[in-house]
mmCIF file with all atom_site columns, C-alpha atoms and ligand atoms in Angstrom:
data_model
loop_
_atom_site.group_PDB
_atom_site.id
_atom_site.type_symbol
_atom_site.label_atom_id
_atom_site.label_alt_id
_atom_site.label_comp_id
_atom_site.label_asym_id
_atom_site.label_entity_id
_atom_site.label_seq_id
_atom_site.pdbx_PDB_ins_code
_atom_site.Cartn_x
_atom_site.Cartn_y
_atom_site.Cartn_z
_atom_site.occupancy
_atom_site.B_iso_or_equiv
_atom_site.pdbx_formal_charge
_atom_site.auth_seq_id
_atom_site.auth_comp_id
_atom_site.auth_asym_id
_atom_site.auth_atom_id
_atom_site.pdbx_PDB_model_num
ATOM   1   C  CA  . MET K 1 1   ? 88.932  -5.183  41.600 1.00 97.00 ? 1   MET K CA  1
ATOM   2   C  CA  . ILE K 1 2   ? 88.588  -8.454  43.889 1.00 98.00 ? 2   ILE K CA  1
ATOM   3   C  CA  . TYR K 1 3   ? 90.787  -8.475  47.233 1.00 98.00 ? 3   TYR K CA  1
ATOM   4   C  CA  . ILE K 1 4   ? 90.869  -11.358 49.507 1.00 98.00 ? 4   ILE K CA  1
ATOM   5   C  CA  . THR K 1 5   ? 92.004  -11.733 53.118 1.00 98.00 ? 5   THR K CA  1
ATOM   6   C  CA  . GLY K 1 6   ? 91.886  -13.873 56.425 1.00 98.00 ? 6   GLY K CA  1
ATOM   7   C  CA  . ASP K 1 7   ? 89.672  -14.256 59.574 1.00 98.00 ? 7   ASP K CA  1
ATOM   8   C  CA  . THR K 1 8   ? 88.500  -10.992 60.880 1.00 98.00 ? 8   THR K CA  1
ATOM   9   C  CA  . HIS K 1 9   ? 86.743  -11.944 63.974 1.00 98.00 ? 9   HIS K CA  1
ATOM   10  C  CA  . GLY K 1 10  ? 84.335  -9.006  64.217 1.00 97.00 ? 10  GLY K CA  1
ATOM   11  C  CA  . MET K 1 11  ? 86.680  -6.312  65.378 1.00 97.00 ? 11  MET K CA  1
ATOM   12  C  CA  . ILE K 1 12  ? 89.215  -8.345  66.832 1.00 97.00 ? 12  ILE K CA  1
ATOM   13  C  CA  . ASP K 1 13  ? 91.358  -8.998  63.693 1.00 97.00 ? 13  ASP K CA  1
ATOM   14  C  CA  . TRP K 1 14  ? 90.083  -6.302  61.439 1.00 97.00 ? 14  TRP K CA  1
ATOM   15  C  CA  . GLU K 1 15  ? 93.105  -3.693  61.840 1.00 97.00 ? 15  GLU K CA  1
ATOM   16  C  CA  . LYS K 1 16  ? 94.178  -5.043  58.512 1.00 98.00 ? 16  LYS K CA  1
ATOM   17  C  CA  . LEU K 1 17  ? 91.426  -3.506  56.699 1.00 98.00 ? 17  LEU K CA  1
ATOM   18  C  CA  . ASN K 1 18  ? 92.393  0.254   58.095 1.00 97.00 ? 18  ASN K CA  1
ATOM   19  C  CA  . THR K 1 19  ? 93.494  2.548   55.376 1.00 96.00 ? 19  THR K CA  1
ATOM   20  C  CA  . THR K 1 20  ? 97.040  2.263   56.535 1.00 96.00 ? 20  THR K CA  1
ATOM   21  C  CA  . ARG K 1 21  ? 97.495  -1.333  56.105 1.00 97.00 ? 21  ARG K CA  1
ATOM   22  C  CA  . PHE K 1 22  ? 94.947  -1.641  52.944 1.00 98.00 ? 22  PHE K CA  1
ATOM   23  C  CA  . PRO K 1 23  ? 95.250  1.636   51.160 1.00 97.00 ? 23  PRO K CA  1
ATOM   24  C  CA  . GLU K 1 24  ? 94.124  0.357   47.874 1.00 97.00 ? 24  GLU K CA  1
ATOM   25  C  CA  . GLN K 1 25  ? 90.969  0.650   49.139 1.00 97.00 ? 25  GLN K CA  1
ATOM   26  C  CA  . LYS K 1 26  ? 90.450  4.400   48.705 1.00 97.00 ? 26  LYS K CA  1
ATOM   27  C  CA  . GLN K 1 27  ? 90.424  3.851   45.166 1.00 97.00 ? 27  GLN K CA  1
ATOM   28  C  CA  . LEU K 1 28  ? 87.509  1.183   45.477 1.00 98.00 ? 28  LEU K CA  1
ATOM   29  C  CA  . THR K 1 29  ? 83.663  1.499   45.024 1.00 98.00 ? 29  THR K CA  1
ATOM   30  C  CA  . LYS K 1 30  ? 80.861  -0.693  46.074 1.00 98.00 ? 30  LYS K CA  1
ATOM   31  C  CA  . ASP K 1 31  ? 81.555  -2.398  42.816 1.00 98.00 ? 31  ASP K CA  1
ATOM   32  C  CA  . ASP K 1 32  ? 84.612  -3.739  44.064 1.00 98.00 ? 32  ASP K CA  1
ATOM   33  C  CA  . TYR K 1 33  ? 84.799  -6.764  46.373 1.00 98.00 ? 33  TYR K CA  1
ATOM   34  C  CA  . LEU K 1 34  ? 86.780  -7.759  49.612 1.00 98.00 ? 34  LEU K CA  1
ATOM   35  C  CA  . ILE K 1 35  ? 86.460  -11.595 50.356 1.00 98.00 ? 35  ILE K CA  1
ATOM   36  C  CA  . ILE K 1 36  ? 86.773  -12.493 54.240 1.00 98.00 ? 36  ILE K CA  1
ATOM   37  C  CA  . LEU K 1 37  ? 87.756  -16.300 54.148 1.00 98.00 ? 37  LEU K CA  1
ATOM   38  C  CA  . GLY K 1 38  ? 85.729  -16.986 57.270 1.00 98.00 ? 38  GLY K CA  1
ATOM   39  C  CA  . ASP K 1 39  ? 85.698  -16.359 60.903 1.00 98.00 ? 39  ASP K CA  1
ATOM   40  C  CA  . PHE K 1 40  ? 84.140  -13.069 59.767 1.00 98.00 ? 40  PHE K CA  1
ATOM   41  C  CA  . GLY K 1 41  ? 82.562  -12.812 63.211 1.00 97.00 ? 41  GLY K CA  1
ATOM   42  C  CA  . GLY K 1 42  ? 80.117  -10.076 62.356 1.00 98.00 ? 42  GLY K CA  1
ATOM   43  C  CA  . VAL K 1 43  ? 76.857  -11.900 62.806 1.00 98.00 ? 43  VAL K CA  1
ATOM   44  C  CA  . TRP K 1 44  ? 77.470  -13.139 66.387 1.00 96.00 ? 44  TRP K CA  1
ATOM   45  C  CA  . GLY K 1 45  ? 74.308  -12.425 68.056 1.00 94.00 ? 45  GLY K CA  1
ATOM   46  C  CA  . ASP K 1 46  ? 75.693  -9.498  70.119 1.00 88.00 ? 46  ASP K CA  1
ATOM   47  C  CA  . ASP K 1 47  ? 73.038  -6.740  68.600 1.00 88.00 ? 47  ASP K CA  1
ATOM   48  C  CA  . GLY K 1 48  ? 74.951  -3.493  69.459 1.00 95.00 ? 48  GLY K CA  1
ATOM   49  C  CA  . GLU K 1 49  ? 78.344  -4.959  68.409 1.00 96.00 ? 49  GLU K CA  1
ATOM   50  C  CA  . ASP K 1 50  ? 77.016  -6.714  65.150 1.00 97.00 ? 50  ASP K CA  1
ATOM   51  C  CA  . ARG K 1 51  ? 75.540  -3.557  64.267 1.00 97.00 ? 51  ARG K CA  1
ATOM   52  C  CA  . TYR K 1 52  ? 78.537  -1.373  64.526 1.00 98.00 ? 52  TYR K CA  1
ATOM   53  C  CA  . VAL K 1 53  ? 80.655  -3.983  62.826 1.00 98.00 ? 53  VAL K CA  1
ATOM   54  C  CA  . ILE K 1 54  ? 78.047  -4.165  59.831 1.00 98.00 ? 54  ILE K CA  1
ATOM   55  C  CA  . LYS K 1 55  ? 77.545  -0.373  59.725 1.00 98.00 ? 55  LYS K CA  1
ATOM   56  C  CA  . THR K 1 56  ? 81.398  0.029   59.555 1.00 98.00 ? 56  THR K CA  1
ATOM   57  C  CA  . TYR K 1 57  ? 81.938  -2.354  56.544 1.00 98.00 ? 57  TYR K CA  1
ATOM   58  C  CA  . GLU K 1 58  ? 78.939  -0.550  55.119 1.00 98.00 ? 58  GLU K CA  1
ATOM   59  C  CA  . LYS K 1 59  ? 80.785  2.527   55.022 1.00 97.00 ? 59  LYS K CA  1
ATOM   60  C  CA  . ARG K 1 60  ? 83.914  1.034   53.501 1.00 97.00 ? 60  ARG K CA  1
ATOM   61  C  CA  . ASN K 1 61  ? 84.703  1.448   49.721 1.00 96.00 ? 61  ASN K CA  1
ATOM   62  C  CA  . PHE K 1 62  ? 84.161  -1.908  48.949 1.00 98.00 ? 62  PHE K CA  1
ATOM   63  C  CA  . THR K 1 63  ? 81.468  -4.628  49.079 1.00 98.00 ? 63  THR K CA  1
ATOM   64  C  CA  . THR K 1 64  ? 82.207  -7.312  51.589 1.00 98.00 ? 64  THR K CA  1
ATOM   65  C  CA  . LEU K 1 65  ? 81.653  -11.078 50.852 1.00 98.00 ? 65  LEU K CA  1
ATOM   66  C  CA  . PHE K 1 66  ? 82.276  -13.685 53.180 1.00 98.00 ? 66  PHE K CA  1
ATOM   67  C  CA  . ILE K 1 67  ? 82.518  -17.390 53.687 1.00 98.00 ? 67  ILE K CA  1
ATOM   68  C  CA  . ASP K 1 68  ? 81.774  -18.800 57.030 1.00 98.00 ? 68  ASP K CA  1
ATOM   69  C  CA  . GLY K 1 69  ? 84.194  -20.100 59.163 1.00 98.00 ? 69  GLY K CA  1
ATOM   70  C  CA  . ASN K 1 70  ? 84.007  -21.966 62.739 1.00 96.00 ? 70  ASN K CA  1
ATOM   71  C  CA  . HIS K 1 71  ? 83.824  -19.036 64.534 1.00 94.00 ? 71  HIS K CA  1
ATOM   72  C  CA  . GLU K 1 72  ? 80.380  -17.768 63.376 1.00 97.00 ? 72  GLU K CA  1
ATOM   73  C  CA  . ASN K 1 73  ? 76.707  -17.774 64.883 1.00 97.00 ? 73  ASN K CA  1
ATOM   74  C  CA  . HIS K 1 74  ? 75.627  -20.317 62.274 1.00 97.00 ? 74  HIS K CA  1
ATOM   75  C  CA  . ASP K 1 75  ? 71.992  -20.325 63.652 1.00 96.00 ? 75  ASP K CA  1
ATOM   76  C  CA  . LEU K 1 76  ? 71.810  -16.602 63.197 1.00 97.00 ? 76  LEU K CA  1
ATOM   77  C  CA  . LEU K 1 77  ? 73.373  -16.910 59.617 1.00 97.00 ? 77  LEU K CA  1
ATOM   78  C  CA  . ASP K 1 78  ? 70.716  -19.602 58.907 1.00 97.00 ? 78  ASP K CA  1
ATOM   79  C  CA  . SER K 1 79  ? 68.153  -17.378 59.863 1.00 97.00 ? 79  SER K CA  1
ATOM   80  C  CA  . PHE K 1 80  ? 68.733  -14.865 56.862 1.00 98.00 ? 80  PHE K CA  1
ATOM   81  C  CA  . PRO K 1 81  ? 66.675  -15.312 53.555 1.00 97.00 ? 81  PRO K CA  1
ATOM   82  C  CA  . VAL K 1 82  ? 68.676  -17.411 50.999 1.00 98.00 ? 82  VAL K CA  1
ATOM   83  C  CA  . GLU K 1 83  ? 68.966  -15.365 48.052 1.00 98.00 ? 83  GLU K CA  1
ATOM   84  C  CA  . GLU K 1 84  ? 70.637  -15.880 44.553 1.00 98.00 ? 84  GLU K CA  1
ATOM   85  C  CA  . TRP K 1 85  ? 73.555  -13.746 43.451 1.00 98.00 ? 85  TRP K CA  1
ATOM   86  C  CA  . HIS K 1 86  ? 75.862  -14.086 40.764 1.00 98.00 ? 86  HIS K CA  1
ATOM   87  C  CA  . GLY K 1 87  ? 74.940  -17.793 40.357 1.00 98.00 ? 87  GLY K CA  1
ATOM   88  C  CA  . GLY K 1 88  ? 75.097  -19.185 43.873 1.00 98.00 ? 88  GLY K CA  1
ATOM   89  C  CA  . LYS K 1 89  ? 73.093  -18.821 47.185 1.00 98.00 ? 89  LYS K CA  1
ATOM   90  C  CA  . ILE K 1 90  ? 73.790  -16.077 49.347 1.00 98.00 ? 90  ILE K CA  1
ATOM   91  C  CA  . HIS K 1 91  ? 72.485  -14.601 52.627 1.00 98.00 ? 91  HIS K CA  1
ATOM   92  C  CA  . LYS K 1 92  ? 72.323  -10.910 52.096 1.00 98.00 ? 92  LYS K CA  1
ATOM   93  C  CA  . ILE K 1 93  ? 73.439  -9.476  55.705 1.00 98.00 ? 93  ILE K CA  1
ATOM   94  C  CA  . SER K 1 94  ? 73.072  -5.901  54.747 1.00 98.00 ? 94  SER K CA  1
ATOM   95  C  CA  . ASP K 1 95  ? 73.224  -3.719  51.295 1.00 98.00 ? 95  ASP K CA  1
ATOM   96  C  CA  . SER K 1 96  ? 77.028  -4.340  50.950 1.00 98.00 ? 96  SER K CA  1
ATOM   97  C  CA  . VAL K 1 97  ? 77.863  -7.278  53.069 1.00 98.00 ? 97  VAL K CA  1
ATOM   98  C  CA  . ILE K 1 98  ? 77.039  -10.715 51.776 1.00 98.00 ? 98  ILE K CA  1
ATOM   99  C  CA  . HIS K 1 99  ? 77.685  -14.306 52.906 1.00 98.00 ? 99  HIS K CA  1
ATOM   100 C  CA  . LEU K 1 100 ? 78.413  -16.794 50.349 1.00 98.00 ? 100 LEU K CA  1
ATOM   101 C  CA  . MET K 1 101 ? 76.951  -19.934 51.134 1.00 98.00 ? 101 MET K CA  1
ATOM   102 C  CA  . ARG K 1 102 ? 78.511  -23.513 51.175 1.00 98.00 ? 102 ARG K CA  1
ATOM   103 C  CA  . GLY K 1 103 ? 78.858  -25.704 48.095 1.00 98.00 ? 103 GLY K CA  1
ATOM   104 C  CA  . GLN K 1 104 ? 78.107  -22.723 45.471 1.00 98.00 ? 104 GLN K CA  1
ATOM   105 C  CA  . ILE K 1 105 ? 79.877  -21.387 42.446 1.00 98.00 ? 105 ILE K CA  1
ATOM   106 C  CA  . PHE K 1 106 ? 79.685  -17.718 42.026 1.00 98.00 ? 106 PHE K CA  1
ATOM   107 C  CA  . GLU K 1 107 ? 81.042  -15.752 38.599 1.00 98.00 ? 107 GLU K CA  1
ATOM   108 C  CA  . ILE K 1 108 ? 82.126  -12.234 39.686 1.00 98.00 ? 108 ILE K CA  1
ATOM   109 C  CA  . ASP K 1 109 ? 83.795  -9.839  37.134 1.00 97.00 ? 109 ASP K CA  1
ATOM   110 C  CA  . GLY K 1 110 ? 84.274  -12.860 34.710 1.00 97.00 ? 110 GLY K CA  1
ATOM   111 C  CA  . LYS K 1 111 ? 85.938  -15.227 37.254 1.00 98.00 ? 111 LYS K CA  1
ATOM   112 C  CA  . THR K 1 112 ? 84.359  -18.027 38.961 1.00 98.00 ? 112 THR K CA  1
ATOM   113 C  CA  . PHE K 1 113 ? 84.556  -19.107 42.734 1.00 98.00 ? 113 PHE K CA  1
ATOM   114 C  CA  . PHE K 1 114 ? 83.808  -22.124 44.456 1.00 98.00 ? 114 PHE K CA  1
ATOM   115 C  CA  . THR K 1 115 ? 82.892  -21.595 48.099 1.00 98.00 ? 115 THR K CA  1
ATOM   116 C  CA  . MET K 1 116 ? 82.907  -23.839 50.994 1.00 98.00 ? 116 MET K CA  1
ATOM   117 C  CA  . GLY K 1 117 ? 82.958  -22.443 54.401 1.00 98.00 ? 117 GLY K CA  1
ATOM   118 C  CA  . GLY K 1 118 ? 83.092  -24.399 57.609 1.00 98.00 ? 118 GLY K CA  1
ATOM   119 C  CA  . ALA K 1 119 ? 85.812  -25.700 60.025 1.00 97.00 ? 119 ALA K CA  1
ATOM   120 C  CA  . GLU K 1 120 ? 85.833  -27.516 62.871 1.00 96.00 ? 120 GLU K CA  1
ATOM   121 C  CA  . SER K 1 121 ? 86.676  -25.656 66.061 1.00 94.00 ? 121 SER K CA  1
ATOM   122 C  CA  . THR K 1 122 ? 89.478  -27.291 68.231 1.00 89.00 ? 122 THR K CA  1
ATOM   123 C  CA  . ASP K 1 123 ? 88.558  -25.101 71.169 1.00 87.00 ? 123 ASP K CA  1
ATOM   124 C  CA  . LYS K 1 124 ? 84.862  -26.294 71.541 1.00 87.00 ? 124 LYS K CA  1
ATOM   125 C  CA  . GLN K 1 125 ? 85.461  -27.869 74.679 1.00 86.00 ? 125 GLN K CA  1
ATOM   126 C  CA  . TYR K 1 126 ? 85.906  -24.301 76.163 1.00 89.00 ? 126 TYR K CA  1
ATOM   127 C  CA  . ARG K 1 127 ? 82.752  -22.881 74.473 1.00 92.00 ? 127 ARG K CA  1
ATOM   128 C  CA  . LYS K 1 128 ? 79.176  -23.024 75.050 1.00 92.00 ? 128 LYS K CA  1
ATOM   129 C  CA  . GLU K 1 129 ? 76.760  -24.730 72.443 1.00 94.00 ? 129 GLU K CA  1
ATOM   130 C  CA  . GLY K 1 130 ? 74.435  -21.903 70.980 1.00 92.00 ? 130 GLY K CA  1
ATOM   131 C  CA  . GLU K 1 131 ? 76.177  -19.326 72.869 1.00 91.00 ? 131 GLU K CA  1
ATOM   132 C  CA  . SER K 1 132 ? 80.055  -19.309 71.662 1.00 91.00 ? 132 SER K CA  1
ATOM   133 C  CA  . TRP K 1 133 ? 79.857  -22.582 69.498 1.00 94.00 ? 133 TRP K CA  1
ATOM   134 C  CA  . TRP K 1 134 ? 77.583  -24.133 66.842 1.00 95.00 ? 134 TRP K CA  1
ATOM   135 C  CA  . ALA K 1 135 ? 77.311  -27.545 65.105 1.00 94.00 ? 135 ALA K CA  1
ATOM   136 C  CA  . ARG K 1 136 ? 76.660  -26.010 61.808 1.00 96.00 ? 136 ARG K CA  1
ATOM   137 C  CA  . GLU K 1 137 ? 80.330  -24.970 61.903 1.00 97.00 ? 137 GLU K CA  1
ATOM   138 C  CA  . MET K 1 138 ? 80.668  -28.448 59.906 1.00 97.00 ? 138 MET K CA  1
ATOM   139 C  CA  . PRO K 1 139 ? 78.656  -28.790 56.513 1.00 98.00 ? 139 PRO K CA  1
ATOM   140 C  CA  . SER K 1 140 ? 75.787  -31.036 56.397 1.00 98.00 ? 140 SER K CA  1
ATOM   141 C  CA  . ILE K 1 141 ? 75.476  -33.906 54.056 1.00 98.00 ? 141 ILE K CA  1
ATOM   142 C  CA  . GLU K 1 142 ? 73.392  -31.706 51.375 1.00 98.00 ? 142 GLU K CA  1
ATOM   143 C  CA  . GLU K 1 143 ? 75.847  -29.199 51.670 1.00 98.00 ? 143 GLU K CA  1
ATOM   144 C  CA  . TYR K 1 144 ? 78.513  -31.813 50.377 1.00 98.00 ? 144 TYR K CA  1
ATOM   145 C  CA  . GLU K 1 145 ? 76.275  -33.079 47.877 1.00 98.00 ? 145 GLU K CA  1
ATOM   146 C  CA  . GLU K 1 146 ? 75.194  -29.657 46.572 1.00 98.00 ? 146 GLU K CA  1
ATOM   147 C  CA  . ALA K 1 147 ? 79.000  -28.684 46.288 1.00 98.00 ? 147 ALA K CA  1
ATOM   148 C  CA  . LEU K 1 148 ? 79.917  -31.943 44.427 1.00 98.00 ? 148 LEU K CA  1
ATOM   149 C  CA  . ASP K 1 149 ? 76.655  -31.482 42.004 1.00 98.00 ? 149 ASP K CA  1
ATOM   150 C  CA  . ASN K 1 150 ? 77.621  -27.595 41.403 1.00 98.00 ? 150 ASN K CA  1
ATOM   151 C  CA  . LEU K 1 151 ? 81.168  -28.673 40.741 1.00 98.00 ? 151 LEU K CA  1
ATOM   152 C  CA  . GLU K 1 152 ? 80.013  -31.406 38.278 1.00 98.00 ? 152 GLU K CA  1
ATOM   153 C  CA  . MET K 1 153 ? 77.636  -28.816 36.580 1.00 98.00 ? 153 MET K CA  1
ATOM   154 C  CA  . HIS K 1 154 ? 80.859  -26.483 36.006 1.00 98.00 ? 154 HIS K CA  1
ATOM   155 C  CA  . GLY K 1 155 ? 82.725  -29.331 34.519 1.00 98.00 ? 155 GLY K CA  1
ATOM   156 C  CA  . CYS K 1 156 ? 84.926  -29.772 37.665 1.00 98.00 ? 156 CYS K CA  1
ATOM   157 C  CA  . LYS K 1 157 ? 86.540  -26.408 36.755 1.00 98.00 ? 157 LYS K CA  1
ATOM   158 C  CA  . VAL K 1 158 ? 86.757  -23.063 38.701 1.00 98.00 ? 158 VAL K CA  1
ATOM   159 C  CA  . ASP K 1 159 ? 89.161  -20.221 38.665 1.00 98.00 ? 159 ASP K CA  1
ATOM   160 C  CA  . TYR K 1 160 ? 89.288  -19.789 42.665 1.00 98.00 ? 160 TYR K CA  1
ATOM   161 C  CA  . ILE K 1 161 ? 88.467  -22.181 45.412 1.00 98.00 ? 161 ILE K CA  1
ATOM   162 C  CA  . LEU K 1 162 ? 87.548  -20.493 48.791 1.00 98.00 ? 162 LEU K CA  1
ATOM   163 C  CA  . THR K 1 163 ? 87.549  -22.549 51.998 1.00 98.00 ? 163 THR K CA  1
ATOM   164 C  CA  . HIS K 1 164 ? 87.956  -21.299 55.515 1.00 98.00 ? 164 HIS K CA  1
ATOM   165 C  CA  . CYS K 1 165 ? 89.957  -24.774 56.328 1.00 97.00 ? 165 CYS K CA  1
ATOM   166 C  CA  . ALA K 1 166 ? 92.625  -26.002 53.991 1.00 96.00 ? 166 ALA K CA  1
ATOM   167 C  CA  . PRO K 1 167 ? 93.016  -29.667 52.489 1.00 97.00 ? 167 PRO K CA  1
ATOM   168 C  CA  . GLU K 1 168 ? 94.541  -32.020 55.019 1.00 93.00 ? 168 GLU K CA  1
ATOM   169 C  CA  . LYS K 1 169 ? 97.579  -33.006 52.720 1.00 93.00 ? 169 LYS K CA  1
ATOM   170 C  CA  . THR K 1 170 ? 98.273  -29.248 51.892 1.00 94.00 ? 170 THR K CA  1
ATOM   171 C  CA  . LEU K 1 171 ? 98.044  -28.476 55.238 1.00 92.00 ? 171 LEU K CA  1
ATOM   172 C  CA  . SER K 1 172 ? 100.817 -30.979 56.426 1.00 89.00 ? 172 SER K CA  1
ATOM   173 C  CA  . ASP K 1 173 ? 103.088 -29.663 53.647 1.00 91.00 ? 173 ASP K CA  1
ATOM   174 C  CA  . LEU K 1 174 ? 102.973 -26.151 54.557 1.00 88.00 ? 174 LEU K CA  1
ATOM   175 C  CA  . ASN K 1 175 ? 105.436 -24.898 57.359 1.00 75.00 ? 175 ASN K CA  1
ATOM   176 C  CA  . VAL K 1 176 ? 102.737 -23.714 59.795 1.00 81.00 ? 176 VAL K CA  1
ATOM   177 C  CA  . PRO K 1 177 ? 104.032 -23.062 63.292 1.00 78.00 ? 177 PRO K CA  1
ATOM   178 C  CA  . ASN K 1 178 ? 100.471 -22.756 64.899 1.00 73.00 ? 178 ASN K CA  1
ATOM   179 C  CA  . MET K 1 179 ? 99.335  -26.572 65.546 1.00 72.00 ? 179 MET K CA  1
ATOM   180 C  CA  . TYR K 1 180 ? 96.589  -25.404 67.614 1.00 72.00 ? 180 TYR K CA  1
ATOM   181 C  CA  . PHE K 1 181 ? 94.017  -24.893 64.816 1.00 78.00 ? 181 PHE K CA  1
ATOM   182 C  CA  . ARG K 1 182 ? 94.698  -28.193 63.131 1.00 82.00 ? 182 ARG K CA  1
ATOM   183 C  CA  . SER K 1 183 ? 92.172  -30.912 63.033 1.00 85.00 ? 183 SER K CA  1
ATOM   184 C  CA  . SER K 1 184 ? 91.539  -34.067 60.684 1.00 91.00 ? 184 SER K CA  1
ATOM   185 C  CA  . ASN K 1 185 ? 87.747  -34.478 59.781 1.00 96.00 ? 185 ASN K CA  1
ATOM   186 C  CA  . LYS K 1 186 ? 85.347  -35.219 57.283 1.00 97.00 ? 186 LYS K CA  1
ATOM   187 C  CA  . LEU K 1 187 ? 86.071  -31.477 55.621 1.00 98.00 ? 187 LEU K CA  1
ATOM   188 C  CA  . THR K 1 188 ? 89.749  -31.604 55.576 1.00 97.00 ? 188 THR K CA  1
ATOM   189 C  CA  . LYS K 1 189 ? 89.473  -35.038 53.708 1.00 97.00 ? 189 LYS K CA  1
ATOM   190 C  CA  . PHE K 1 190 ? 86.653  -33.694 51.417 1.00 98.00 ? 190 PHE K CA  1
ATOM   191 C  CA  . PHE K 1 191 ? 88.974  -31.008 50.153 1.00 98.00 ? 191 PHE K CA  1
ATOM   192 C  CA  . ASP K 1 192 ? 91.848  -33.673 49.959 1.00 97.00 ? 192 ASP K CA  1
ATOM   193 C  CA  . GLN K 1 193 ? 89.688  -35.124 47.368 1.00 98.00 ? 193 GLN K CA  1
ATOM   194 C  CA  . LEU K 1 194 ? 88.741  -32.124 45.427 1.00 98.00 ? 194 LEU K CA  1
ATOM   195 C  CA  . VAL K 1 195 ? 92.600  -31.395 44.940 1.00 98.00 ? 195 VAL K CA  1
ATOM   196 C  CA  . PRO K 1 196 ? 93.146  -33.703 42.334 1.00 98.00 ? 196 PRO K CA  1
ATOM   197 C  CA  . ALA K 1 197 ? 89.223  -33.539 40.774 1.00 98.00 ? 197 ALA K CA  1
ATOM   198 C  CA  . VAL K 1 198 ? 88.792  -30.094 40.175 1.00 98.00 ? 198 VAL K CA  1
ATOM   199 C  CA  . GLN K 1 199 ? 90.665  -27.876 38.053 1.00 98.00 ? 199 GLN K CA  1
ATOM   200 C  CA  . PHE K 1 200 ? 91.653  -24.571 39.441 1.00 98.00 ? 200 PHE K CA  1
ATOM   201 C  CA  . LYS K 1 201 ? 94.239  -21.638 39.486 1.00 98.00 ? 201 LYS K CA  1
ATOM   202 C  CA  . ASP K 1 202 ? 94.462  -20.798 43.027 1.00 98.00 ? 202 ASP K CA  1
ATOM   203 C  CA  . TRP K 1 203 ? 92.803  -22.209 46.386 1.00 98.00 ? 203 TRP K CA  1
ATOM   204 C  CA  . TYR K 1 204 ? 92.568  -19.513 49.240 1.00 98.00 ? 204 TYR K CA  1
ATOM   205 C  CA  . PHE K 1 205 ? 91.968  -20.406 52.880 1.00 98.00 ? 205 PHE K CA  1
ATOM   206 C  CA  . GLY K 1 206 ? 92.198  -18.670 56.348 1.00 97.00 ? 206 GLY K CA  1
ATOM   207 C  CA  . HIS K 1 207 ? 91.549  -20.411 59.601 1.00 96.00 ? 207 HIS K CA  1
ATOM   208 C  CA  . TYR K 1 208 ? 95.085  -20.869 60.754 1.00 94.00 ? 208 TYR K CA  1
ATOM   209 C  CA  . HIS K 1 209 ? 96.249  -17.277 61.585 1.00 94.00 ? 209 HIS K CA  1
ATOM   210 C  CA  . PHE K 1 210 ? 99.200  -17.548 59.486 1.00 94.00 ? 210 PHE K CA  1
ATOM   211 C  CA  . ASN K 1 211 ? 100.185 -16.330 56.268 1.00 95.00 ? 211 ASN K CA  1
ATOM   212 C  CA  . SER K 1 212 ? 101.999 -18.702 53.656 1.00 94.00 ? 212 SER K CA  1
ATOM   213 C  CA  . ASP K 1 213 ? 102.041 -20.179 50.384 1.00 95.00 ? 213 ASP K CA  1
ATOM   214 C  CA  . LEU K 1 214 ? 102.606 -23.331 48.350 1.00 95.00 ? 214 LEU K CA  1
ATOM   215 C  CA  . GLY K 1 215 ? 102.355 -23.368 44.803 1.00 96.00 ? 215 GLY K CA  1
ATOM   216 C  CA  . LYS K 1 216 ? 98.545  -22.549 44.089 1.00 97.00 ? 216 LYS K CA  1
ATOM   217 C  CA  . PHE K 1 217 ? 97.628  -22.912 47.611 1.00 98.00 ? 217 PHE K CA  1
ATOM   218 C  CA  . HIS K 1 218 ? 97.367  -19.856 49.810 1.00 97.00 ? 218 HIS K CA  1
ATOM   219 C  CA  . MET K 1 219 ? 96.907  -19.503 53.519 1.00 96.00 ? 219 MET K CA  1
ATOM   220 C  CA  . LEU K 1 220 ? 96.036  -15.974 54.530 1.00 97.00 ? 220 LEU K CA  1
ATOM   221 C  CA  . TYR K 1 221 ? 95.624  -14.011 57.678 1.00 97.00 ? 221 TYR K CA  1
ATOM   222 C  CA  . SER K 1 222 ? 96.834  -10.343 58.006 1.00 97.00 ? 222 SER K CA  1
ATOM   223 C  CA  . ARG K 1 223 ? 97.782  -10.690 54.160 1.00 97.00 ? 223 ARG K CA  1
ATOM   224 C  CA  . ILE K 1 224 ? 95.485  -8.973  51.828 1.00 98.00 ? 224 ILE K CA  1
ATOM   225 C  CA  . VAL K 1 225 ? 95.979  -10.439 48.148 1.00 98.00 ? 225 VAL K CA  1
ATOM   226 C  CA  . GLU K 1 226 ? 94.702  -9.014  44.903 1.00 97.00 ? 226 GLU K CA  1
ATOM   227 C  CA  . ILE K 1 227 ? 92.993  -11.284 42.568 1.00 95.00 ? 227 ILE K CA  1
ATOM   228 C  CA  . THR K 1 228 ? 93.983  -10.602 38.925 1.00 87.00 ? 228 THR K CA  1
HETATM 229 FE FE1 . FE2 U 2 .   ? 88.783  -20.541 62.059 1.00 60.07 ? 301 FE2 U FE1 1
#
C-alpha cells in the first residue's frame, strides 16, 4: 500500500499520522509506504529532536519516503551519501526513512513516481541563512537538467508526479485561501511547462497548508490519500 500526505514539519504537523487520524497504518508493514510531500522537517540539525523524530518514524508500521520542501536543512540532507533505490537517487536517513531526491523517477509496487522537491520560502526575510533557511531550497541547474533527462528516458510518461510546490497556473485555478505561501519563480514556471509535456495520472503537492483538488491535481496538507 502507498499513502501520500502533506507537510509534517518535524513534530509540528505530524498529528495527522497518529493512529486515530490514520487508523489504516495498524494493518501496514515496512513493505508499505507513506510519502510526505516536503517540509518533512526531521533532518533539521537539532540533534535531539531529529533523533526523536526519526526514531518515531522508525517505530511506525510503514516505510517513510519524503521529498524535500523549502523548510528543510538542505545542507544536512546533502551531506548524506547518495544511493540508488527503486530506479532513482535517494538519501537514506535511517533504515526506513528515505529522502527521494529531485528529478528522479522511482518505480514502487509497479507504479512510477517523478519527484521534484524544493520551493521558495516566502518568509525567508525572517529566517537566517544556514540556521533556518538554505539557498538549496530551490533546485540547481543540474537538477532541472537531470529531471528533464530522466523524464525523456521514460518517454515523458509517469503514473504520478510528486512535488512540494505547484505549477503556477494550477495554483491560480485552485481555490486556496492562503496566499501567503504563493510565489512565482523558476520552479513553479518549470512545472507549468511539465503539465502539457508529461503524461501522468495524478499530480500531488504540499506546501500551501490546505487540502484541495482540481481534476488530476491534488493539494494535500492534513489529508492522507491512498494510491490505488
Ligand atoms: Fe513549504
